[in-house]
mmCIF file of C-alpha atoms in Angstrom:
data_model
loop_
_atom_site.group_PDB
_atom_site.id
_atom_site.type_symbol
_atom_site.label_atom_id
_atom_site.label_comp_id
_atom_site.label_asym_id
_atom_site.label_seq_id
_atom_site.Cartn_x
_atom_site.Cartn_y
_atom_site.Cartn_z
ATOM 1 C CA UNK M 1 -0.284 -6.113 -18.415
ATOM 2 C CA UNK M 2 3.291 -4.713 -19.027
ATOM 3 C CA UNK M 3 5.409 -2.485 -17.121
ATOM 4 C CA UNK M 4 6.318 0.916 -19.381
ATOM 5 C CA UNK M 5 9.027 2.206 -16.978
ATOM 6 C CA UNK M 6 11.004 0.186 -14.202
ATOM 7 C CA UNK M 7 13.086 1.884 -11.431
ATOM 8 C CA UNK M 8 14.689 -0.743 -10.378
ATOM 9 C CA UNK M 9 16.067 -2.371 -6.783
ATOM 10 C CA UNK M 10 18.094 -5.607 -5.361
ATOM 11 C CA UNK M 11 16.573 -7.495 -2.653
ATOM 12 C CA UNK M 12 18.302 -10.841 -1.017
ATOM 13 C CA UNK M 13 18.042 -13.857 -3.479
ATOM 14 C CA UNK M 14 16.254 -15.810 -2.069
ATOM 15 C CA UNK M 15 13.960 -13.893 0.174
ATOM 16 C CA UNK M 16 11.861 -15.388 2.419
ATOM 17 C CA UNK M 17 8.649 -13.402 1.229
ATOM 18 C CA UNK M 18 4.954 -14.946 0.033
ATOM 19 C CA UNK M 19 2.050 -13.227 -0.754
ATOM 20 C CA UNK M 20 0.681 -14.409 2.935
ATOM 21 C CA UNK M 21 3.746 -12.338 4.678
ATOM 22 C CA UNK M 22 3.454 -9.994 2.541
ATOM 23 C CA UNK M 23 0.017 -9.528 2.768
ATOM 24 C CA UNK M 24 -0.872 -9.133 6.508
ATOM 25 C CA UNK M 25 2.518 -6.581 5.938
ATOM 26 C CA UNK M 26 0.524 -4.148 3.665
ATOM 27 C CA UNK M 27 -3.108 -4.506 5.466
ATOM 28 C CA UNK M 28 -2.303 -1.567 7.818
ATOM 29 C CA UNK M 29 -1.567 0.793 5.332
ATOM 30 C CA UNK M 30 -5.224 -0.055 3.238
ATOM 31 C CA UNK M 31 -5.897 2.707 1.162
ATOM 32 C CA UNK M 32 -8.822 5.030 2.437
ATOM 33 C CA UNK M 33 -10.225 7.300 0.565
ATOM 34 C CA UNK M 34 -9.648 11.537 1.377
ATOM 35 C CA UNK M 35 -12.040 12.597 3.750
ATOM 36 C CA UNK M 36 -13.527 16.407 3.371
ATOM 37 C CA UNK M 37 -10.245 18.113 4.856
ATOM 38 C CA UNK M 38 -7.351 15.690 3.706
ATOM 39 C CA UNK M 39 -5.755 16.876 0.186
ATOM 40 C CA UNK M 40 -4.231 13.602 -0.313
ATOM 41 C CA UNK M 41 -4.304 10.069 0.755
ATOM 42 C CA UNK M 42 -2.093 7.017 -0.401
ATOM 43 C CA UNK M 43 -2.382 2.958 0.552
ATOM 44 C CA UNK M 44 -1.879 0.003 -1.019
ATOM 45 C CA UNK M 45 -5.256 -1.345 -3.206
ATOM 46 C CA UNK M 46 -6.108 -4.686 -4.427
ATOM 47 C CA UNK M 47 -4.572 -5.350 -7.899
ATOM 48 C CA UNK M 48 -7.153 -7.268 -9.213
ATOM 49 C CA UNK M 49 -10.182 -4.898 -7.218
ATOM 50 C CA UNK M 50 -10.786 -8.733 -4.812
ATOM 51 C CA UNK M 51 -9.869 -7.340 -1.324
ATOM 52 C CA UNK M 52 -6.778 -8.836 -1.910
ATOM 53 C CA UNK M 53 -3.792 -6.581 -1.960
ATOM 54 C CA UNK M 54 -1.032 -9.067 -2.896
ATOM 55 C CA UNK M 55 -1.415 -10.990 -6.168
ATOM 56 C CA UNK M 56 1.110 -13.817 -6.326
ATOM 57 C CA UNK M 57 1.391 -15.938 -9.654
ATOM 58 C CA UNK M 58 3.841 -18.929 -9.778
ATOM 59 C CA UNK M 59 5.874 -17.150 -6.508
ATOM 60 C CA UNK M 60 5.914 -13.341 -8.515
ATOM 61 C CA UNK M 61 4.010 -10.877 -6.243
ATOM 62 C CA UNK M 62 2.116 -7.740 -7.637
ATOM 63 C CA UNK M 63 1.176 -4.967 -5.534
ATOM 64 C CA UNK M 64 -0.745 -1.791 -6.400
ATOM 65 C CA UNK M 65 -0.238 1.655 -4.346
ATOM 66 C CA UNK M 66 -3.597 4.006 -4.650
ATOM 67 C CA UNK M 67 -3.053 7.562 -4.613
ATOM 68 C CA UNK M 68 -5.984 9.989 -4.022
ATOM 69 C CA UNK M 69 -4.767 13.803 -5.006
ATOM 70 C CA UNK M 70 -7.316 16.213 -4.470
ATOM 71 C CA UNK M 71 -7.173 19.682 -6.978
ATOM 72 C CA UNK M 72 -7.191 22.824 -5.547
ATOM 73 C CA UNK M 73 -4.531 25.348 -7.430
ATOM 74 C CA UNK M 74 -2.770 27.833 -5.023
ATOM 75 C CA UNK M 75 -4.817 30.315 -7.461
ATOM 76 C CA UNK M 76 -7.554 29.552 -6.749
ATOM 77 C CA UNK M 77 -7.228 30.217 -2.728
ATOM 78 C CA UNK M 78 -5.503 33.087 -3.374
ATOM 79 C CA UNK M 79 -8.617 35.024 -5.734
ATOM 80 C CA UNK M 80 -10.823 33.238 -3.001
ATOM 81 C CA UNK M 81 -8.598 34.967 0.006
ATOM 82 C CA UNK M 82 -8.130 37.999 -1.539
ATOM 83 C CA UNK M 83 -12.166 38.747 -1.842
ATOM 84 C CA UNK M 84 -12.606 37.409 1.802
ATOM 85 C CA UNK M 85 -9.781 39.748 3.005
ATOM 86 C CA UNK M 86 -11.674 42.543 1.042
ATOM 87 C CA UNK M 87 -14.192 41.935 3.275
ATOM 88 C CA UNK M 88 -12.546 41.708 6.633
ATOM 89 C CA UNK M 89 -10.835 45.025 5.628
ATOM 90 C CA UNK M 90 -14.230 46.540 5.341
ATOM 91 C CA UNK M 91 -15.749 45.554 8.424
ATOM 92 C CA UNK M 92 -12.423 46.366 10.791
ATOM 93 C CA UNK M 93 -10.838 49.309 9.164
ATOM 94 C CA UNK M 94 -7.537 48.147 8.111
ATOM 95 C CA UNK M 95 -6.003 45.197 5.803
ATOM 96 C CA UNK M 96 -5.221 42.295 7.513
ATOM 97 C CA UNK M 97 -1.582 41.148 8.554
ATOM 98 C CA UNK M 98 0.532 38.517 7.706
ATOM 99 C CA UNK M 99 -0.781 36.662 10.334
ATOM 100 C CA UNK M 100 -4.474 37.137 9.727
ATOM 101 C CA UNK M 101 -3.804 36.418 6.176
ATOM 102 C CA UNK M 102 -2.654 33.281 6.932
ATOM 103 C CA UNK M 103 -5.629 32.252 8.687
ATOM 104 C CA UNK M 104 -7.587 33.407 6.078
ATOM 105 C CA UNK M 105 -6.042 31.262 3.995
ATOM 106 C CA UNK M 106 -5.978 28.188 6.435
ATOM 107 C CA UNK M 107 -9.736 28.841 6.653
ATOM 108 C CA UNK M 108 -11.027 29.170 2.280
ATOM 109 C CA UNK M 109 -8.473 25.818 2.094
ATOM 110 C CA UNK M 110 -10.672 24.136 4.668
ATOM 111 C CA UNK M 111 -14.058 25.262 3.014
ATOM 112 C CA UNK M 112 -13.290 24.735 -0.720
ATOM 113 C CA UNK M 113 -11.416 21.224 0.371
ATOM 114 C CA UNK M 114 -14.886 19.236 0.191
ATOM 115 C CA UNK M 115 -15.726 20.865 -3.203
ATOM 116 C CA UNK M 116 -12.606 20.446 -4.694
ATOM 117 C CA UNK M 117 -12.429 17.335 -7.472
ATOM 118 C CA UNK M 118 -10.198 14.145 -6.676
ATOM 119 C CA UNK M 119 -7.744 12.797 -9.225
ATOM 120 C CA UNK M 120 -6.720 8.918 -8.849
ATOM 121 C CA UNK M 121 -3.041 7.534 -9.309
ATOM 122 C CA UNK M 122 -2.157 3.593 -9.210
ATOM 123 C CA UNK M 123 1.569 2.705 -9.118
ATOM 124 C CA UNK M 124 2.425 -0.558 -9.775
ATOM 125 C CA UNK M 125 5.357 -2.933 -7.960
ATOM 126 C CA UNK M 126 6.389 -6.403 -9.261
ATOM 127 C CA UNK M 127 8.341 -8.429 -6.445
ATOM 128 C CA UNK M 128 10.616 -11.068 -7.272
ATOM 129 C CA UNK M 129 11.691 -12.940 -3.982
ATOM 130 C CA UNK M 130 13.583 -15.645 -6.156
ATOM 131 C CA UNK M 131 15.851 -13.804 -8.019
ATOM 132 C CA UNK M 132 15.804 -10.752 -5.761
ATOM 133 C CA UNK M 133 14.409 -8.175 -7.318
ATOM 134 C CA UNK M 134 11.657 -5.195 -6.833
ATOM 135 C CA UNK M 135 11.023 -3.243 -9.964
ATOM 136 C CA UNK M 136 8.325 -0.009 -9.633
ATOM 137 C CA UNK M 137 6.631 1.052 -12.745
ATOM 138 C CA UNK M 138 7.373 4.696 -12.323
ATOM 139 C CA UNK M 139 8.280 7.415 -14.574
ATOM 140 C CA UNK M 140 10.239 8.882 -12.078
ATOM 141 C CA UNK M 141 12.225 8.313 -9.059
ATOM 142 C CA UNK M 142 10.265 10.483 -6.607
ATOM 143 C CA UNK M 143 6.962 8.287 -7.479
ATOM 144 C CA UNK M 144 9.000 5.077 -6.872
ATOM 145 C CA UNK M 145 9.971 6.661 -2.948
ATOM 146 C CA UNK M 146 6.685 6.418 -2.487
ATOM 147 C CA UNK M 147 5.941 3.036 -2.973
ATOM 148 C CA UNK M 148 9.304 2.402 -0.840
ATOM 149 C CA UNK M 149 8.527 5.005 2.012
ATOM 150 C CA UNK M 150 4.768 2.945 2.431
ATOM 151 C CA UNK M 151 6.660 -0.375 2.392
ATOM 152 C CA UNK M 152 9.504 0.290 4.851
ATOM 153 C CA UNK M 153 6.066 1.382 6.783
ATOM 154 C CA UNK M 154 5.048 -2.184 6.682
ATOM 155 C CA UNK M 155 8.025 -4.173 6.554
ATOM 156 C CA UNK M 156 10.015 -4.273 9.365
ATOM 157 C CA UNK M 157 14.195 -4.076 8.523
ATOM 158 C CA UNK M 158 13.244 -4.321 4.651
ATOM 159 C CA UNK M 159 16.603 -5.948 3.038
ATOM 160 C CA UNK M 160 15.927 -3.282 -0.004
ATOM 161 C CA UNK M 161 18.949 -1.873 -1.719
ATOM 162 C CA UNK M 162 19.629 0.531 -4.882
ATOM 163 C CA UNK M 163 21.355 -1.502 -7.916
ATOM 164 C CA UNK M 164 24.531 -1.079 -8.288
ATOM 165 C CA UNK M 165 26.674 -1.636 -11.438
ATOM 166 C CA UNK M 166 30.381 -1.858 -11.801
ATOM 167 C CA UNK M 167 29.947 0.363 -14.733
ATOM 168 C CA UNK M 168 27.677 3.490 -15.166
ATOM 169 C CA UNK M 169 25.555 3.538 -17.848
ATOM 170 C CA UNK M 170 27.223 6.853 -19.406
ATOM 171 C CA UNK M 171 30.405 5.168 -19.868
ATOM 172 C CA UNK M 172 28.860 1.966 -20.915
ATOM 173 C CA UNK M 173 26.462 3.800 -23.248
ATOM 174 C CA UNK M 174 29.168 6.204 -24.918
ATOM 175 C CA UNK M 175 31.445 2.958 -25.272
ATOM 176 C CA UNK M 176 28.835 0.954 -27.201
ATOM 177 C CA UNK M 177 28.167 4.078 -29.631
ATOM 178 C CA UNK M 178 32.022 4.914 -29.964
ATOM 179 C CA UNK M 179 32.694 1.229 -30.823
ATOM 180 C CA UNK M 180 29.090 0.966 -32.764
ATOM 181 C CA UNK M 181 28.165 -2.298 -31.512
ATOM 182 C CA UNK M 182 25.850 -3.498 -28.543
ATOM 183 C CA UNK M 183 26.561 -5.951 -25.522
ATOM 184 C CA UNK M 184 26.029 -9.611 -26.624
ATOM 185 C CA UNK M 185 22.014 -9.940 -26.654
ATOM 186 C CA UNK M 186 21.186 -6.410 -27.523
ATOM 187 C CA UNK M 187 21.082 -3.839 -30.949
ATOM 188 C CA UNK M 188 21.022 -0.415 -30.416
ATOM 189 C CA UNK M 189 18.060 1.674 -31.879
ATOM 190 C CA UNK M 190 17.094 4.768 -33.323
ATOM 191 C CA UNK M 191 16.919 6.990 -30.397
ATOM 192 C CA UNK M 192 20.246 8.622 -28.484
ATOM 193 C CA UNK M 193 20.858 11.466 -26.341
ATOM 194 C CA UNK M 194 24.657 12.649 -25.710
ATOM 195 C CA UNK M 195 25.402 15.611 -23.021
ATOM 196 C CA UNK M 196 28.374 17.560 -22.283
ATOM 197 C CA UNK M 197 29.422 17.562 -18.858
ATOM 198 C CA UNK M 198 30.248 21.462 -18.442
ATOM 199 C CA UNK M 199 28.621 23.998 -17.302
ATOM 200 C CA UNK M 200 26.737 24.414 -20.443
ATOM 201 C CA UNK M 201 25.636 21.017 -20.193
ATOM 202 C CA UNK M 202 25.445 21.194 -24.457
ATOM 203 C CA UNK M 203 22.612 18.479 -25.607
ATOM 204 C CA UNK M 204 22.442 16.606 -28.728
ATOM 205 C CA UNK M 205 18.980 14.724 -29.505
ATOM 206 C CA UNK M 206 18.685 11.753 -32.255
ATOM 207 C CA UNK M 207 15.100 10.863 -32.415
ATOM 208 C CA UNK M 208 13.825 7.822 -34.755
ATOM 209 C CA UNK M 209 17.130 8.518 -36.445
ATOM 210 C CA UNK M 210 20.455 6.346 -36.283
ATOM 211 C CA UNK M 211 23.285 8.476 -35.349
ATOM 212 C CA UNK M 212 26.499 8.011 -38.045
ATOM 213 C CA UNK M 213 29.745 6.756 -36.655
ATOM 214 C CA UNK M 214 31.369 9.861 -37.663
ATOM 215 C CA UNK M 215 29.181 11.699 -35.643
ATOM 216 C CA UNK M 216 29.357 9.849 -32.471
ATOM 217 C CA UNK M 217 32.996 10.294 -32.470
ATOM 218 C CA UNK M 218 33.185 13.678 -33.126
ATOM 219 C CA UNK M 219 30.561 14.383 -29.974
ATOM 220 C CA UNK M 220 32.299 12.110 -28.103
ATOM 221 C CA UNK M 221 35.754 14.216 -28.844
ATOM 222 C CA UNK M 222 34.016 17.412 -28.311
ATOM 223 C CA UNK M 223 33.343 15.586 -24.062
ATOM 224 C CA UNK M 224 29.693 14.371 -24.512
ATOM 225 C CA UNK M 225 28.815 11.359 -23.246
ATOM 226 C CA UNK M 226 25.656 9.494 -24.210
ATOM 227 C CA UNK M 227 22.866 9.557 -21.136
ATOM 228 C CA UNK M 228 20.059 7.963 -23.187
ATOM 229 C CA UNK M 229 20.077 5.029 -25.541
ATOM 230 C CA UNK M 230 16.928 3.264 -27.348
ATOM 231 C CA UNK M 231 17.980 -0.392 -27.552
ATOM 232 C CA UNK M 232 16.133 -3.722 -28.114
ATOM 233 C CA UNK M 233 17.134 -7.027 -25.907
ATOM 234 C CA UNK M 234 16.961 -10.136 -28.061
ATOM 235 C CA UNK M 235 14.198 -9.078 -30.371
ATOM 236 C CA UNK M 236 11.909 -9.243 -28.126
ATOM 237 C CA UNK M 237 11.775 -6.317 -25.833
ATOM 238 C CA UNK M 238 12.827 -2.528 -26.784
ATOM 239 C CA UNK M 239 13.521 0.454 -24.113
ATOM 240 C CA UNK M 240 15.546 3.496 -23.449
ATOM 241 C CA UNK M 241 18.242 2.999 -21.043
ATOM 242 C CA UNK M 242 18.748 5.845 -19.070
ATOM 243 C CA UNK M 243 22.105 7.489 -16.986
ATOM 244 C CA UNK M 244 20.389 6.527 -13.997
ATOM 245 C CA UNK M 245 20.040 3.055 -14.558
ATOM 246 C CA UNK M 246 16.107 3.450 -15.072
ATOM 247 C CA UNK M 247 14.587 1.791 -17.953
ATOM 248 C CA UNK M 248 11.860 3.615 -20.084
ATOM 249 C CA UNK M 249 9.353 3.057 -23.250
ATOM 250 C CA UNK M 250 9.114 -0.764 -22.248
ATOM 251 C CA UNK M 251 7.555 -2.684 -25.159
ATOM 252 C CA UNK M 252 7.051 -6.314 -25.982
ATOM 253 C CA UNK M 253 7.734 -7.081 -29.740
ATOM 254 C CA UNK M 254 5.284 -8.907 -31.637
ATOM 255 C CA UNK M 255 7.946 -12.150 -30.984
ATOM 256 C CA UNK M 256 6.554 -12.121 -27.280
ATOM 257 C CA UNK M 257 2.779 -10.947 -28.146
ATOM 258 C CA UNK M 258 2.662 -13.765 -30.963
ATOM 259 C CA UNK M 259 3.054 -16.479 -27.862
ATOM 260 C CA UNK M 260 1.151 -14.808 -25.118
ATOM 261 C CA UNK M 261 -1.539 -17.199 -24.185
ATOM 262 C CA UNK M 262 -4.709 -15.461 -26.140
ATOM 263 C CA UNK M 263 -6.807 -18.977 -25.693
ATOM 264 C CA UNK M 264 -9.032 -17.955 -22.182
ATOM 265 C CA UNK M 265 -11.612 -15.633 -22.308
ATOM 266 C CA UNK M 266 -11.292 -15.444 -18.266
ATOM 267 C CA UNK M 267 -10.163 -11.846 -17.566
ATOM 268 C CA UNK M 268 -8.076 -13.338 -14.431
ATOM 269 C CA UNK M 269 -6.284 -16.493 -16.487
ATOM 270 C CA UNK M 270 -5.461 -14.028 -18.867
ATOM 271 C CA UNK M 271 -4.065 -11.595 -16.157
ATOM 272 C CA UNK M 272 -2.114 -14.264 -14.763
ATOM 273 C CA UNK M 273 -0.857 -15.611 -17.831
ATOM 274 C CA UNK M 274 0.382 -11.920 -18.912
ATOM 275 C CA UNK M 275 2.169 -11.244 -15.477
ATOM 276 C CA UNK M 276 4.077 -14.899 -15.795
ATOM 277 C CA UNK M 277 5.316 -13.759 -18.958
ATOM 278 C CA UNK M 278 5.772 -10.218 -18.041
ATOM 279 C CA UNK M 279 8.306 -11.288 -15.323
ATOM 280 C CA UNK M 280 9.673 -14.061 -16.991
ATOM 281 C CA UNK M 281 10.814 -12.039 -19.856
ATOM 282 C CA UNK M 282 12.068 -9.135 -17.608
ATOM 283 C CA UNK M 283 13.488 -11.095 -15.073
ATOM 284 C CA UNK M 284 15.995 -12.283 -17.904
ATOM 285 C CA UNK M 285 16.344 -8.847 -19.569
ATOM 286 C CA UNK M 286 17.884 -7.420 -15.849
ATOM 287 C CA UNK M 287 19.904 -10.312 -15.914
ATOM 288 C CA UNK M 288 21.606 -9.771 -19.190
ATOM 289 C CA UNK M 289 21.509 -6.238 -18.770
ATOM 290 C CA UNK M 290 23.509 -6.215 -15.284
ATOM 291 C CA UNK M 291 25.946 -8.485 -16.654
ATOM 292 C CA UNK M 292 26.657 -6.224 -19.877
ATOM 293 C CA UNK M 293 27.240 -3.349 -17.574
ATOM 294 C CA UNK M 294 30.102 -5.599 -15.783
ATOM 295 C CA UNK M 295 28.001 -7.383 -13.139
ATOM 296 C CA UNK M 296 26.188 -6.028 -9.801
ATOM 297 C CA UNK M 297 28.820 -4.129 -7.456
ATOM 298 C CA UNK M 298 28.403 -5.045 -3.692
ATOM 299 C CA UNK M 299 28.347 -2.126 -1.911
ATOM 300 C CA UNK M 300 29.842 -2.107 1.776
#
């Protein structure tokens, strides 16, 4: 398995965390499914469907958070409240009020709620209590607050902290284009956005296409500043690093597939074997890619 995106947080390194600690942590929040009047339900599920809702390989822990969403557009109460108000306006004389309209309402939600269809979510978290680090496979941040909101839940005084650079990722970014060379480690690849900072907020888009020199530097003179940048870390991995320090479109390159452990035919040795070198490789990326950005900045 491989993480696509990663939002990305510090924790101490060490921390004194196992999959035993962390375990009897999560078992009060155990997923349960939504019951006939609940339109949505979230709790952490076993990641390999055991019982189990910590999976720990060689001191890397992998938790799974299960979201149950049930489907029931505001359209569809409102066509199904409108009718049902027809009727009450029949039978007393008048159209309901506000009031009674809400309660109409309140009540089709609560009758079409056990008929309505259920759509399933799992969001993935890799902890790293060795070198400190939680990464959340989420596209965005709001999804990744979940998985933090559930775990605060759980874990009393959780040491959890945003990462902080000692230089952004625009002005690291726009430096690599306007100098056209990456940080030691890394290329630079085919895909680069660059915003103005106005009002206007002007856009430029480079997709599968490298952006000239010339080019850069005249954007960059006009005040845009790059705030998304395809790059590749030691020919093995290739993302898109965004202004907001999250990292998207994670791939291994065929370096890393081409000595992934392909020899067991056991689904769970081949699990474990992918998550070692899933967190082995990215463990290293984070490192490299902190320290081109000018190290991690302790915040007081």
């Amino acid at each position: 398995m491989w993480f696509k995106n990663l939002q990305i947080y510090r924790l101490p390194a060490p921390w004194d965390m196992n999959a035993e600690k962390l375990e009897a942590a999560l078992t009060p929040q155990t997923f349960q499914p939504c019951t006939s009047l609940d339109m949505q339900t979230q709790g952490w599920i076993s990641p390999r469907e055991n019982g189990i809702l910590v999976h720990s390989v060689n001191q890397q822990l992998l938790i799974a958070l299960g979201t149950e969403k049930k489907l029931l557009p505001a359209s569809v109460i409102n066509q199904v409240s409108k009718a049902k108000a027809t009727e009450i306006e029949e039978q007393q004389g008048f159209k309901p009020g506000r009031k009674q309209m809400r309660e109409i309402k309140e009540q089709v939600t609560d009758e079409l709620l056990p008929r309505a269809f259920s759509i399933n979510r799992t969001t993935w978290a890799w902890i790293d209590p060795v070198n400190g680090w939680l990464v959340i496979d989420a596209g965005t941040a709001a999804k990744a607050d979940e998985v933090i909101k559930l775990l605060i839940k759980g874990i009393d005084k959780l040491p959890l902290e945003a990462l902080h650079v000692v230089q952004s990722p625009v002005s690291a970014m726009t430096e690599w284009l306007a100098a056209d060379t990456a940080p030691k480690g890394f290329t630079v690849d085919q895909d680069t956005e660059l915003r103005a900072q106005g009002e206007g907020k002007a856009t430029v888009r480079y997709v599968s296409q490298t952006i000239e020199p010339d080019d850069v530097q005249r954007h960059i003179a006009s005040g845009k500043q790059c705030t998304r940048l395809a790059m590749t870390w030691a020919d093995r991995i290739s993302f898109v690093l965004t202004e907001s320090l999250t990292i998207k479109r994670v791939a291994a390159l065929d370096v890393i597939k081409e000595n992934a452990d392909t020899s067991s035919r056991d689904d769970d040795e081949r699990f474990d074997s992918d998550l070692m070198l899933m967190t082995g490789e990215l463990a290293k990326l984070l490192d490299d890619l902190v320290f081109a950005l000018g190290g991690q900045m302790q915040v007081k």
